[in-house]
mmCIF file with all atom_site columns, C-alpha atoms in Angstrom:
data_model
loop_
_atom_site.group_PDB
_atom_site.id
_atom_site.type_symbol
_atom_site.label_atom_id
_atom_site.label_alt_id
_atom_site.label_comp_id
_atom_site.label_asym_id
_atom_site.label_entity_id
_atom_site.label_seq_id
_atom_site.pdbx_PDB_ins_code
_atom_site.Cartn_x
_atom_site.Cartn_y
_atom_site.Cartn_z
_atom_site.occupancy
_atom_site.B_iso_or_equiv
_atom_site.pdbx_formal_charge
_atom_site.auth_seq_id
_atom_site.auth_comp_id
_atom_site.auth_asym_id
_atom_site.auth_atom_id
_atom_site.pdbx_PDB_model_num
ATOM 1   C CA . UNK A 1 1   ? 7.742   -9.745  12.184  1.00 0.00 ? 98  UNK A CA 1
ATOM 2   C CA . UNK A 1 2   ? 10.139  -10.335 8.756   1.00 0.00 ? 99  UNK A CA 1
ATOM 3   C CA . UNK A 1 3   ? 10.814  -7.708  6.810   1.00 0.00 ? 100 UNK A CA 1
ATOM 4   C CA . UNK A 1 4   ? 7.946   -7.830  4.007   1.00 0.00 ? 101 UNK A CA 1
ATOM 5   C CA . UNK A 1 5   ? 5.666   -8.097  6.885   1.00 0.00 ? 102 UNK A CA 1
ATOM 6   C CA . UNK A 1 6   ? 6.584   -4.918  8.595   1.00 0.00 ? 103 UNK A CA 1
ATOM 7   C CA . UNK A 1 7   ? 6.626   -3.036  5.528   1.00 0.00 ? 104 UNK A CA 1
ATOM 8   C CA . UNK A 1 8   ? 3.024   -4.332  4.613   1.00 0.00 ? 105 UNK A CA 1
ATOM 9   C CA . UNK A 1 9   ? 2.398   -3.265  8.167   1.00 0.00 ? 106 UNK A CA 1
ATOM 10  C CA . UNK A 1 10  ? 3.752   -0.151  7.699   1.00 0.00 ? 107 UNK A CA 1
ATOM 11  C CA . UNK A 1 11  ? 1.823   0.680   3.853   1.00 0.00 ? 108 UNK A CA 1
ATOM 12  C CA . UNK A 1 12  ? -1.763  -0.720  5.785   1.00 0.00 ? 109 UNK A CA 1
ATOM 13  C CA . UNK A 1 13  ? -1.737  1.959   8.440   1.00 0.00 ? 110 UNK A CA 1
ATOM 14  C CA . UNK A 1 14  ? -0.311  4.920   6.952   1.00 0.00 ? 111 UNK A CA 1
ATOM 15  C CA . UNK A 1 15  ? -4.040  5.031   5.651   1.00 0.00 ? 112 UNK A CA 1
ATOM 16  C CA . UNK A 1 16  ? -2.909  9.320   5.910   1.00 0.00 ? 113 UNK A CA 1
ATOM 17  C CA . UNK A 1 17  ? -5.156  10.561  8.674   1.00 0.00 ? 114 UNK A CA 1
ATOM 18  C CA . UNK A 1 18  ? -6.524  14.192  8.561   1.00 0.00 ? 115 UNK A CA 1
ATOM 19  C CA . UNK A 1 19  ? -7.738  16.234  11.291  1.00 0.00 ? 116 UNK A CA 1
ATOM 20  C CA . UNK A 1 20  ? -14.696 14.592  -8.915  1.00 0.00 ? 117 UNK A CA 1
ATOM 21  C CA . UNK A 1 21  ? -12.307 10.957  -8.362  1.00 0.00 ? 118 UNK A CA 1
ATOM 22  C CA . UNK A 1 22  ? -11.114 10.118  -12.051 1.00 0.00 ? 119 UNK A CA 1
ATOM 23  C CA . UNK A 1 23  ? -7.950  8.929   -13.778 1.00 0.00 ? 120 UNK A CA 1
ATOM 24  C CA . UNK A 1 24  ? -5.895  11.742  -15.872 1.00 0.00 ? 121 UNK A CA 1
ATOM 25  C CA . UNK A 1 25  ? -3.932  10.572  -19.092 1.00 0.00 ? 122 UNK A CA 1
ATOM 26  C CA . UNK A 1 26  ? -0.657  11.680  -17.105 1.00 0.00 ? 123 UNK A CA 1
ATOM 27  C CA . UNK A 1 27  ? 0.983   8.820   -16.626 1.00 0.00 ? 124 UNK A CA 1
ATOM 28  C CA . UNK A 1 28  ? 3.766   7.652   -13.340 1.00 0.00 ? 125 UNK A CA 1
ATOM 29  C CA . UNK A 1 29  ? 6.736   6.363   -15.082 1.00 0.00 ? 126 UNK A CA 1
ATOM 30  C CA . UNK A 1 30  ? 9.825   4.793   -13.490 1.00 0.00 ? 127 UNK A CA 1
ATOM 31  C CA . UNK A 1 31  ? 12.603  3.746   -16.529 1.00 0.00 ? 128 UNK A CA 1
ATOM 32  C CA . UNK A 1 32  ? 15.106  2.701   -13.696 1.00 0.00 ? 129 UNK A CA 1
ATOM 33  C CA . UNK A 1 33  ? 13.090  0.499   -12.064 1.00 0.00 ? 130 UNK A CA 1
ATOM 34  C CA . UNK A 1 34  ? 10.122  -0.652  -14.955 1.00 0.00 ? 131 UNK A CA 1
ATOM 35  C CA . UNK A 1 35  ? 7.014   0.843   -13.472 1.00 0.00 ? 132 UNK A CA 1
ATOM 36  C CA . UNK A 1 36  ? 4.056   2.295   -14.719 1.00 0.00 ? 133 UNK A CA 1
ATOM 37  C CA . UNK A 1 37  ? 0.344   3.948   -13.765 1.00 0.00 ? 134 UNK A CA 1
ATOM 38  C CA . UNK A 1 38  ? -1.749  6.077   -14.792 1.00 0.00 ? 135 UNK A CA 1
ATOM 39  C CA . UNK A 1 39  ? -1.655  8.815   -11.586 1.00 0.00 ? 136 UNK A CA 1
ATOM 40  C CA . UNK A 1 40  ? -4.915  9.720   -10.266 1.00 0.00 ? 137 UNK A CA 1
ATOM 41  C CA . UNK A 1 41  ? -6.407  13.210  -11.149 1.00 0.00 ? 138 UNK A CA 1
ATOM 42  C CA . UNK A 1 42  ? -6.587  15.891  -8.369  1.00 0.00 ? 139 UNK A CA 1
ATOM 43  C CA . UNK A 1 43  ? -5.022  13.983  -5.697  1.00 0.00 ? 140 UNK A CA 1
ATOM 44  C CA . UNK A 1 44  ? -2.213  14.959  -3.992  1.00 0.00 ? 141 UNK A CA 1
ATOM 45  C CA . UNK A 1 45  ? 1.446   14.087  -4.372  1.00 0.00 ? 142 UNK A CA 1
ATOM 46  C CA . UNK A 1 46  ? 2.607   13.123  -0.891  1.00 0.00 ? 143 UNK A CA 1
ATOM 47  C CA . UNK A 1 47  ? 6.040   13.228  0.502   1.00 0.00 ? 144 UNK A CA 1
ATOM 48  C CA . UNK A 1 48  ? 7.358   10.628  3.318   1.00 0.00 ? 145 UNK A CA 1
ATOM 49  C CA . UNK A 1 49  ? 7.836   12.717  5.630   1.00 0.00 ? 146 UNK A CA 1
ATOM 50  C CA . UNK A 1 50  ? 4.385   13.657  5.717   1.00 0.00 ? 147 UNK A CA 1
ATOM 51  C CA . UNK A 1 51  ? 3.446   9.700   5.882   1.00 0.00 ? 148 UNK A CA 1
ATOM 52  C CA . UNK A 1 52  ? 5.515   9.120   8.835   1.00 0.00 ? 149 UNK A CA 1
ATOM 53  C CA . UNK A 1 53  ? 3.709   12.221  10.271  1.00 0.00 ? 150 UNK A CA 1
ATOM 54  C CA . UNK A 1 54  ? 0.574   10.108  9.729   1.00 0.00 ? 151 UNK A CA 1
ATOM 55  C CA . UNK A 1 55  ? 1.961   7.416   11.534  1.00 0.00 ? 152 UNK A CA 1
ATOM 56  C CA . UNK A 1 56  ? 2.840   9.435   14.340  1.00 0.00 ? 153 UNK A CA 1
ATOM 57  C CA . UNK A 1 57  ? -0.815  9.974   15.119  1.00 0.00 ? 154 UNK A CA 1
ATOM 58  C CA . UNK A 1 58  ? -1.862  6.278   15.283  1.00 0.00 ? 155 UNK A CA 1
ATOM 59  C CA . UNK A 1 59  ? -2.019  4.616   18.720  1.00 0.00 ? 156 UNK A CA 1
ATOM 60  C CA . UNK A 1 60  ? 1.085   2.222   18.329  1.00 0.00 ? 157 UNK A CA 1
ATOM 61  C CA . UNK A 1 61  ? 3.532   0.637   21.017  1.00 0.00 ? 158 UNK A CA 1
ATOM 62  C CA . UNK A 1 62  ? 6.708   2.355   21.007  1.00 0.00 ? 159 UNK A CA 1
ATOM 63  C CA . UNK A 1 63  ? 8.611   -0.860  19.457  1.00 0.00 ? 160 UNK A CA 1
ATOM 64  C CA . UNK A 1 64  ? 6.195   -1.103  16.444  1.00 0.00 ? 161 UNK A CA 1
ATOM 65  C CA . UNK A 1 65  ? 6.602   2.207   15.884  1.00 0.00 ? 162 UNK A CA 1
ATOM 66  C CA . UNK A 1 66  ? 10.128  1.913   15.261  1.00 0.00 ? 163 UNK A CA 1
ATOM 67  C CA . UNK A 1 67  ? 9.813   -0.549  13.662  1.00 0.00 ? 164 UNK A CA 1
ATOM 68  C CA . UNK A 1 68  ? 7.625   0.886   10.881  1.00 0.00 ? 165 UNK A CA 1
ATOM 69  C CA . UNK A 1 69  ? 10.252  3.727   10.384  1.00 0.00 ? 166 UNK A CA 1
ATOM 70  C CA . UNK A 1 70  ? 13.597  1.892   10.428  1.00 0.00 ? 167 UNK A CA 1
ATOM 71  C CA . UNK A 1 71  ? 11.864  0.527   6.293   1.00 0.00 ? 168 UNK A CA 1
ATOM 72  C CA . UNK A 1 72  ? 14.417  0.495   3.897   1.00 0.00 ? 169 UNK A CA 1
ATOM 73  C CA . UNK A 1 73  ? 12.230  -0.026  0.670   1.00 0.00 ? 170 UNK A CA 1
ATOM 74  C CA . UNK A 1 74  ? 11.896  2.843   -1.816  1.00 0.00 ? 171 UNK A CA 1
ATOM 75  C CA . UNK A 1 75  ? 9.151   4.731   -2.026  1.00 0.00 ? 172 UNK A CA 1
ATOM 76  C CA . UNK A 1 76  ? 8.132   5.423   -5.876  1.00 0.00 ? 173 UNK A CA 1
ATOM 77  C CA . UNK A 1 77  ? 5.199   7.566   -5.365  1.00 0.00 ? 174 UNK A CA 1
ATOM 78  C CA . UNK A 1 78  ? 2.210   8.207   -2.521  1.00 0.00 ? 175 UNK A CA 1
ATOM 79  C CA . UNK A 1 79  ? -0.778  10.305  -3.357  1.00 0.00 ? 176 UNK A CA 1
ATOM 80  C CA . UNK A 1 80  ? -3.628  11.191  -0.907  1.00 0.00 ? 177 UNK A CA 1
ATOM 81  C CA . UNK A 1 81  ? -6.840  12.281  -2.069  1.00 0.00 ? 178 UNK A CA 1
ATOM 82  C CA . UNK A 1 82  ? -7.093  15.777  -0.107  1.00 0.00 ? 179 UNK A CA 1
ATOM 83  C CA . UNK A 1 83  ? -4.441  17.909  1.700   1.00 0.00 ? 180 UNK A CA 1
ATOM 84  C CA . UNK A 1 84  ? -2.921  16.179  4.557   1.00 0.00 ? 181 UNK A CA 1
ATOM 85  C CA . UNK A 1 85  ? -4.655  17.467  7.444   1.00 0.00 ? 182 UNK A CA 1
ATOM 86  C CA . UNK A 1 86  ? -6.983  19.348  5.319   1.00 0.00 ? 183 UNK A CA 1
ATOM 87  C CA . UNK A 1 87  ? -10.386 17.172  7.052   1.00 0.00 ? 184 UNK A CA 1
ATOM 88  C CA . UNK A 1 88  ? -11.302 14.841  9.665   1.00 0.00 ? 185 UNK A CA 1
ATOM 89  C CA . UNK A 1 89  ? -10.970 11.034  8.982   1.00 0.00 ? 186 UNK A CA 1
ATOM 90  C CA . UNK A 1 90  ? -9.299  9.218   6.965   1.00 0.00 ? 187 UNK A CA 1
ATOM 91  C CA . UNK A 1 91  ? -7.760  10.384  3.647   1.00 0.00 ? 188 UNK A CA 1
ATOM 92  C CA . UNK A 1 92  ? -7.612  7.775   0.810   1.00 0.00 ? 189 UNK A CA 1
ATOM 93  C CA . UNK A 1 93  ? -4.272  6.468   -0.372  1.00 0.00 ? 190 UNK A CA 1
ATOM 94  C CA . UNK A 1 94  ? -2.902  5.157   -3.089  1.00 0.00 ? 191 UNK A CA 1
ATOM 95  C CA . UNK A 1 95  ? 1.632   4.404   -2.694  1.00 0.00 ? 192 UNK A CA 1
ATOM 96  C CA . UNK A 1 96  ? 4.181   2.328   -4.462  1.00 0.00 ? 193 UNK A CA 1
ATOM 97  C CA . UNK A 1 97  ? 7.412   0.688   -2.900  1.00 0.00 ? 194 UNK A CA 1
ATOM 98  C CA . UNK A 1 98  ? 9.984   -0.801  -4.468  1.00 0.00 ? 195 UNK A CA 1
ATOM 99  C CA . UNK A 1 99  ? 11.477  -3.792  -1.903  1.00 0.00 ? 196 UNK A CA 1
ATOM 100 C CA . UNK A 1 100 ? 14.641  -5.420  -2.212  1.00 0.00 ? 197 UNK A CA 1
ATOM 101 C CA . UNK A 1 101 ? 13.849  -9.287  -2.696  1.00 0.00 ? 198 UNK A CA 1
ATOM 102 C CA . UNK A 1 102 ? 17.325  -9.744  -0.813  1.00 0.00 ? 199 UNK A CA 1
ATOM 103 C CA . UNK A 1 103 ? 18.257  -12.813 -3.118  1.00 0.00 ? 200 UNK A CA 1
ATOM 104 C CA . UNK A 1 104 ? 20.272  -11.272 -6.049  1.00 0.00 ? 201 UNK A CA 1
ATOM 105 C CA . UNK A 1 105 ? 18.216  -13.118 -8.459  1.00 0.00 ? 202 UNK A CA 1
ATOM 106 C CA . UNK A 1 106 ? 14.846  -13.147 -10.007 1.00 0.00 ? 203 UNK A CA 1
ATOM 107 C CA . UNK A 1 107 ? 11.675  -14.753 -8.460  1.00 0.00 ? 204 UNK A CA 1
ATOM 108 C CA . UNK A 1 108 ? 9.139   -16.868 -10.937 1.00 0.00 ? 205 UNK A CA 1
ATOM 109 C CA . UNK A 1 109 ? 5.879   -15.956 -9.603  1.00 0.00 ? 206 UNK A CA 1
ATOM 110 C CA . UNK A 1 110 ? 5.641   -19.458 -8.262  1.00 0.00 ? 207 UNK A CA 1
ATOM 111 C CA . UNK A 1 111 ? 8.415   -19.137 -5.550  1.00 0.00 ? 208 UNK A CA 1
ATOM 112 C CA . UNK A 1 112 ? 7.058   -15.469 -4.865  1.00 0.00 ? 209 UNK A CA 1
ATOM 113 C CA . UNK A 1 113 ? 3.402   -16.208 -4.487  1.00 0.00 ? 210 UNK A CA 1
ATOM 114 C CA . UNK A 1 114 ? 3.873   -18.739 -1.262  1.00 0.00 ? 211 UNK A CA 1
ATOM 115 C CA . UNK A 1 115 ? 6.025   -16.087 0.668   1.00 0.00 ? 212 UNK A CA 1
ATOM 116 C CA . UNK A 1 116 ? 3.930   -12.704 -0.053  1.00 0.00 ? 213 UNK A CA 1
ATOM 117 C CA . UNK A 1 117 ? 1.108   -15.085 1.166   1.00 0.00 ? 214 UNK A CA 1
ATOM 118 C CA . UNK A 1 118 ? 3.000   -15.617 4.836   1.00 0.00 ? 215 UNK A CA 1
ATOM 119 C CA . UNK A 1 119 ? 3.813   -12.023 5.263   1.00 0.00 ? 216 UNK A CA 1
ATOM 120 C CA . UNK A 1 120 ? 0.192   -11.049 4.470   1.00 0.00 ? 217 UNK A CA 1
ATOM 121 C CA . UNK A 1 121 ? -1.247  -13.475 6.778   1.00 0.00 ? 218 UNK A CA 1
ATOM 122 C CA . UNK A 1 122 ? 0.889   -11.822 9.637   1.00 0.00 ? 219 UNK A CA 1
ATOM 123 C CA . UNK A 1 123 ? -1.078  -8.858  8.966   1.00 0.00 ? 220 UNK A CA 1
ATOM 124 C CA . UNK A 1 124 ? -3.876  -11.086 11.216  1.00 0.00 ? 221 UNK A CA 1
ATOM 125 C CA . UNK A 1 125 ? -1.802  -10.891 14.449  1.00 0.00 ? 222 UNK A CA 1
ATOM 126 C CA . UNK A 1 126 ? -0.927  -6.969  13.889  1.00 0.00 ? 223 UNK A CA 1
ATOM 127 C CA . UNK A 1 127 ? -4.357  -5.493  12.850  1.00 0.00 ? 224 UNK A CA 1
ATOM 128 C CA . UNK A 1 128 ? -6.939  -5.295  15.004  1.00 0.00 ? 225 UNK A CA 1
ATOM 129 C CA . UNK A 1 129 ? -10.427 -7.270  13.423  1.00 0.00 ? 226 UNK A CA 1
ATOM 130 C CA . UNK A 1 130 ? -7.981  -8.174  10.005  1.00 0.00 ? 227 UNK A CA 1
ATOM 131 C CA . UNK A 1 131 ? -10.078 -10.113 7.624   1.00 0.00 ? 228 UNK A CA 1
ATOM 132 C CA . UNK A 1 132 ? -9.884  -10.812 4.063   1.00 0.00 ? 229 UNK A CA 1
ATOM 133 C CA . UNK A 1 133 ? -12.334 -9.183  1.464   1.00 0.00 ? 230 UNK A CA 1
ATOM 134 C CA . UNK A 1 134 ? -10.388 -10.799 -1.074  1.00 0.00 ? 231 UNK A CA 1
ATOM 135 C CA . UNK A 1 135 ? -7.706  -14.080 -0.463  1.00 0.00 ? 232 UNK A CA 1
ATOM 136 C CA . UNK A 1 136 ? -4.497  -13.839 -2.121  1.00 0.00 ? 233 UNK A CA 1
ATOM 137 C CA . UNK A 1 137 ? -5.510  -14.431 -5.585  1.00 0.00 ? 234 UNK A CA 1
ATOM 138 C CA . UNK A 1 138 ? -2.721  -14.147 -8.520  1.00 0.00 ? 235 UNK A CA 1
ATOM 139 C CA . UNK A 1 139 ? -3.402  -11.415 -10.987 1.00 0.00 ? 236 UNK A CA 1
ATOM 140 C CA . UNK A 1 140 ? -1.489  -10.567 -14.201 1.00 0.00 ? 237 UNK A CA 1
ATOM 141 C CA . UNK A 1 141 ? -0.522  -6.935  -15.681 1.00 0.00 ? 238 UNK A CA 1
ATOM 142 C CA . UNK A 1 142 ? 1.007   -5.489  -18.791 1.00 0.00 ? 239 UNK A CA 1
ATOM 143 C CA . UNK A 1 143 ? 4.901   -6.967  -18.473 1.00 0.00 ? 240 UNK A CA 1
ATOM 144 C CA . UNK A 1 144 ? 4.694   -9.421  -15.531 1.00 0.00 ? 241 UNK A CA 1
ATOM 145 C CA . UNK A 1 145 ? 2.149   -11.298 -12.900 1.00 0.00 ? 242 UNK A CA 1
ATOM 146 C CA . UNK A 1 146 ? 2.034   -10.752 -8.990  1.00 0.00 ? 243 UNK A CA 1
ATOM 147 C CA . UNK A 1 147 ? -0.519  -11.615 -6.260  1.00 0.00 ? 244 UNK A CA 1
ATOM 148 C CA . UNK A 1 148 ? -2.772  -9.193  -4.554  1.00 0.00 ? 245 UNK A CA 1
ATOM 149 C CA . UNK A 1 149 ? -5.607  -9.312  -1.768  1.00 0.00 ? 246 UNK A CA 1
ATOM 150 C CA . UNK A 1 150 ? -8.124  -6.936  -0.068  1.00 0.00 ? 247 UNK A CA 1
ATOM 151 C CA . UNK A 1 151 ? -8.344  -7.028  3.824   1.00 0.00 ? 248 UNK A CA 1
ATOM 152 C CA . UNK A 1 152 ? -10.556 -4.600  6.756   1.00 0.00 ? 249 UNK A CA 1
ATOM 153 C CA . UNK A 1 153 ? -8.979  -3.926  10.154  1.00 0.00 ? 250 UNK A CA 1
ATOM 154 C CA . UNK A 1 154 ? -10.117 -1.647  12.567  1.00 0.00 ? 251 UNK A CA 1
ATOM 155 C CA . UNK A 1 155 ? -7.655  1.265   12.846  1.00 0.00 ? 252 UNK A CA 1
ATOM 156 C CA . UNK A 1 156 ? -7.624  3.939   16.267  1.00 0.00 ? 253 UNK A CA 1
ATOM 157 C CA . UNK A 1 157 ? -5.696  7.505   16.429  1.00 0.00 ? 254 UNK A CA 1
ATOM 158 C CA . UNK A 1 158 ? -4.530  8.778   19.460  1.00 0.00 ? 255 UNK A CA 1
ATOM 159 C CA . UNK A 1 159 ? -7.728  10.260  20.175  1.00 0.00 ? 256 UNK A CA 1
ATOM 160 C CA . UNK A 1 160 ? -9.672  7.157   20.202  1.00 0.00 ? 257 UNK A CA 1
ATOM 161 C CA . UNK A 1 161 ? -11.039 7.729   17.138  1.00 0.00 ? 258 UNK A CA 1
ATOM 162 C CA . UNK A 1 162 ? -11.839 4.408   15.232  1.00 0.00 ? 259 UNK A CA 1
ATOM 163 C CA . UNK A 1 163 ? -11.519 3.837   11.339  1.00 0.00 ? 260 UNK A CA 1
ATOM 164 C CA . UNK A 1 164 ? -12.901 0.592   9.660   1.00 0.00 ? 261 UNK A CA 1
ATOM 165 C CA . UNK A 1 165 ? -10.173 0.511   6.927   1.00 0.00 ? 262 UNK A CA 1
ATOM 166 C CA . UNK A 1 166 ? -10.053 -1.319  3.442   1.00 0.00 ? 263 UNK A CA 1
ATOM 167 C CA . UNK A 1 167 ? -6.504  -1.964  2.112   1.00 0.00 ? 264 UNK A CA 1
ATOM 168 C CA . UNK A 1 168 ? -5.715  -3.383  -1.292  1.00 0.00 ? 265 UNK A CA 1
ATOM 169 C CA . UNK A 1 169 ? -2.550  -4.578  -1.985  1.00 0.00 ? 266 UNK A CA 1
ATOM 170 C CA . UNK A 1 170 ? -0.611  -5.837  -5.102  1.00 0.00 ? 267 UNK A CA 1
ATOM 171 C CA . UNK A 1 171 ? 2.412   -7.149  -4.621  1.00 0.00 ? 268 UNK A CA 1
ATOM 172 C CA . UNK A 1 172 ? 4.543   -8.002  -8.325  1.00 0.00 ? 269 UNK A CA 1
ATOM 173 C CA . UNK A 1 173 ? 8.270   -9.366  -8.785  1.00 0.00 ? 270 UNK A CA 1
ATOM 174 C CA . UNK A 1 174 ? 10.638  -8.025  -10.588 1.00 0.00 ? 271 UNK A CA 1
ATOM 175 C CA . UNK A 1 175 ? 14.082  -8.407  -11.463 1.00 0.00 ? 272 UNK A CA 1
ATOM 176 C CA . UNK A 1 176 ? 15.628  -8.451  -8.447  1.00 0.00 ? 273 UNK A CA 1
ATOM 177 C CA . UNK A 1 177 ? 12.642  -6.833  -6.313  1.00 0.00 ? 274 UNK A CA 1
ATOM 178 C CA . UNK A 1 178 ? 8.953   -6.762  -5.862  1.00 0.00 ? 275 UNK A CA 1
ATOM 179 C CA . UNK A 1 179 ? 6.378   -3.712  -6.565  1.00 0.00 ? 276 UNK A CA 1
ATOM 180 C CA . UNK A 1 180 ? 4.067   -3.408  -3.854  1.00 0.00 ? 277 UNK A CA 1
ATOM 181 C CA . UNK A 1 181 ? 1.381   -0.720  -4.479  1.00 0.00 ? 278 UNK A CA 1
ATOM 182 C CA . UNK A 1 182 ? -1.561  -0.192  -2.021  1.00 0.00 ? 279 UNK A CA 1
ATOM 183 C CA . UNK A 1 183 ? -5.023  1.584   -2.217  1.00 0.00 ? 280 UNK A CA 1
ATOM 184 C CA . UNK A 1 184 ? -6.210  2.365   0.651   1.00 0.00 ? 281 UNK A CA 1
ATOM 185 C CA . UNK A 1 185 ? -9.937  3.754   1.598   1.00 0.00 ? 282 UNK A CA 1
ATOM 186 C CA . UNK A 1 186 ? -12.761 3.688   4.442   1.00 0.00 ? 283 UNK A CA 1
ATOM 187 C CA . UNK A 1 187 ? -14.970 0.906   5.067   1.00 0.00 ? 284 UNK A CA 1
ATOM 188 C CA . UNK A 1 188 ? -18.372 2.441   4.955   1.00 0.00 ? 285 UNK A CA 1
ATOM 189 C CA . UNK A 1 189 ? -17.257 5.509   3.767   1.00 0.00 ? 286 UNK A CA 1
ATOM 190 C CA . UNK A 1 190 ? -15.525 6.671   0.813   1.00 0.00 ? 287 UNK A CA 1
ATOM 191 C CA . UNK A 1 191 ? -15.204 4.258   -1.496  1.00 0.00 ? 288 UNK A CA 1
ATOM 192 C CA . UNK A 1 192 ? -12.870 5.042   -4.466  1.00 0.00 ? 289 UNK A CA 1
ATOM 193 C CA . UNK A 1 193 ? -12.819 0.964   -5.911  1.00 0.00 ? 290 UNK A CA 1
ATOM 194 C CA . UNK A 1 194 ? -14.038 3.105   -9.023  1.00 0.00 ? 291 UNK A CA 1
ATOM 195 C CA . UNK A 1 195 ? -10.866 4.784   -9.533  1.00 0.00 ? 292 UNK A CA 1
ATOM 196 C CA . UNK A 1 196 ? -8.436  2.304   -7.619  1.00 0.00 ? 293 UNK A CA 1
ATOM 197 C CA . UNK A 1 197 ? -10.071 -0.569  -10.419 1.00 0.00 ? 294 UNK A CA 1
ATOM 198 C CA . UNK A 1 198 ? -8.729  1.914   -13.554 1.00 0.00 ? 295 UNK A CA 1
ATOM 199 C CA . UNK A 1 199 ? -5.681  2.027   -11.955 1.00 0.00 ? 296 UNK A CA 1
ATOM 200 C CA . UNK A 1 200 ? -5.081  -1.031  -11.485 1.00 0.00 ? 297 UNK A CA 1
ATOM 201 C CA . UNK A 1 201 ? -5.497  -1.881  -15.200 1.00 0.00 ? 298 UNK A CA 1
ATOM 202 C CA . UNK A 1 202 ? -2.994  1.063   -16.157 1.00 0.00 ? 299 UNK A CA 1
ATOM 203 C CA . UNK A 1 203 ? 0.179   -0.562  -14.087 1.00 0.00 ? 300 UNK A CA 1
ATOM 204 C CA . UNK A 1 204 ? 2.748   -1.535  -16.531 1.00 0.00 ? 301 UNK A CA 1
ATOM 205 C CA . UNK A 1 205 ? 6.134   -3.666  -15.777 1.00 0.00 ? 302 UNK A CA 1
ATOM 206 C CA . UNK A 1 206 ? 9.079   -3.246  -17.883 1.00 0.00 ? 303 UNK A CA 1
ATOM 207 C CA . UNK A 1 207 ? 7.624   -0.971  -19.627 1.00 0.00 ? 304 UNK A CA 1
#
């Protein structure tokens, strides 16, 4: 698995298990690294460490597991819509990475779009049931244009409890780097598309 692959891996399954949705005018702003979006009211900020304790509870082999926590992307932001551990199922996502495109120069959205397209199709070999809602379509925002897609996989804790999931991801280059920022929700249960769409048309680059 390359590296954008594992960390897509990684930002699909921390889906943050747990044993009135609306967007705020308070706004997520990075000025060292050109980010922007409108954070979503009443959910809850999220550290890492409390992501990797997610992770912990999925029903992984020991070398994807590692894996998924040697990452070194940054991680600009993760919000979960209750209190980790707060309820059964799964708790709705919403996080923001900032990868390294390892090349020391810009991308044009034309050499980006072919390569996030490999690394999500990987996705199909590590996800149990992985199918596309939505093909990698190109999108634009406020400062820049990136690619984005919306899959379901099957998800399973340690408990055997199984979770039809619904991942949307955005990936946008940068400078130097790519945003990736995923919403993540339940297949057949909540569905926050709602809120995740308003976000969505917040996100600012370079701004």
């Amino acid at each position: 698995m390359n590296r954008t692959a594992r960390i897509l891996l990684l930002v699909s399954l921390v889906g943050s298990f747990s044993v009135g949705i609306g967007a705020q005018d308070s706004i997520f702003r990075s000025s060292e690294f050109g980010f922007s979006m409108l954070e979503p009211k009443g959910w809850v900020l999220t550290e890492k460490k409390v992501l990797d304790e997610s992770l912990m509870q999925m029903e992984l082999s020991d070398a994807t597991f590692q894996k998924m926590l040697s990452d070194d992307d940054i991680l600009l932001f993760a919000y979960t819509k209750y209190v980790p551990n707060s309820r059964r199922g799964l708790n709705p996502k919403i996080e923001a990475r900032v990868i390294s495109n390892r090349l020391n120069r810009p991308l044009t959205l034309d050499e980006f779009r072919p390569a996030i397209i490999r690394a999500f199709q990987t996705l199909k070999g590590d996800l149990p049931a992985y199918t596309y809602l939505q093909e990698p379509t190109s999108i634009d925002f406020v400062g820049a244009s990136g690619v984005y897609q919306i899959s379901k996989f099957k998800m399973r804790t340690k408990e055997r409890t199984e979770f039809y999931v619904r991942s949307r991801t955005y990936a946008i280059p940068y400078k130097t780097y790519f945003f990736q920022i995923s919403f993540v929700d339940e297949v057949g249960g909540e569905d926050c598309s709602p809120l995740f769409d308003e976000l969505v048309k917040s996100i600012k680059i370079g701004k």
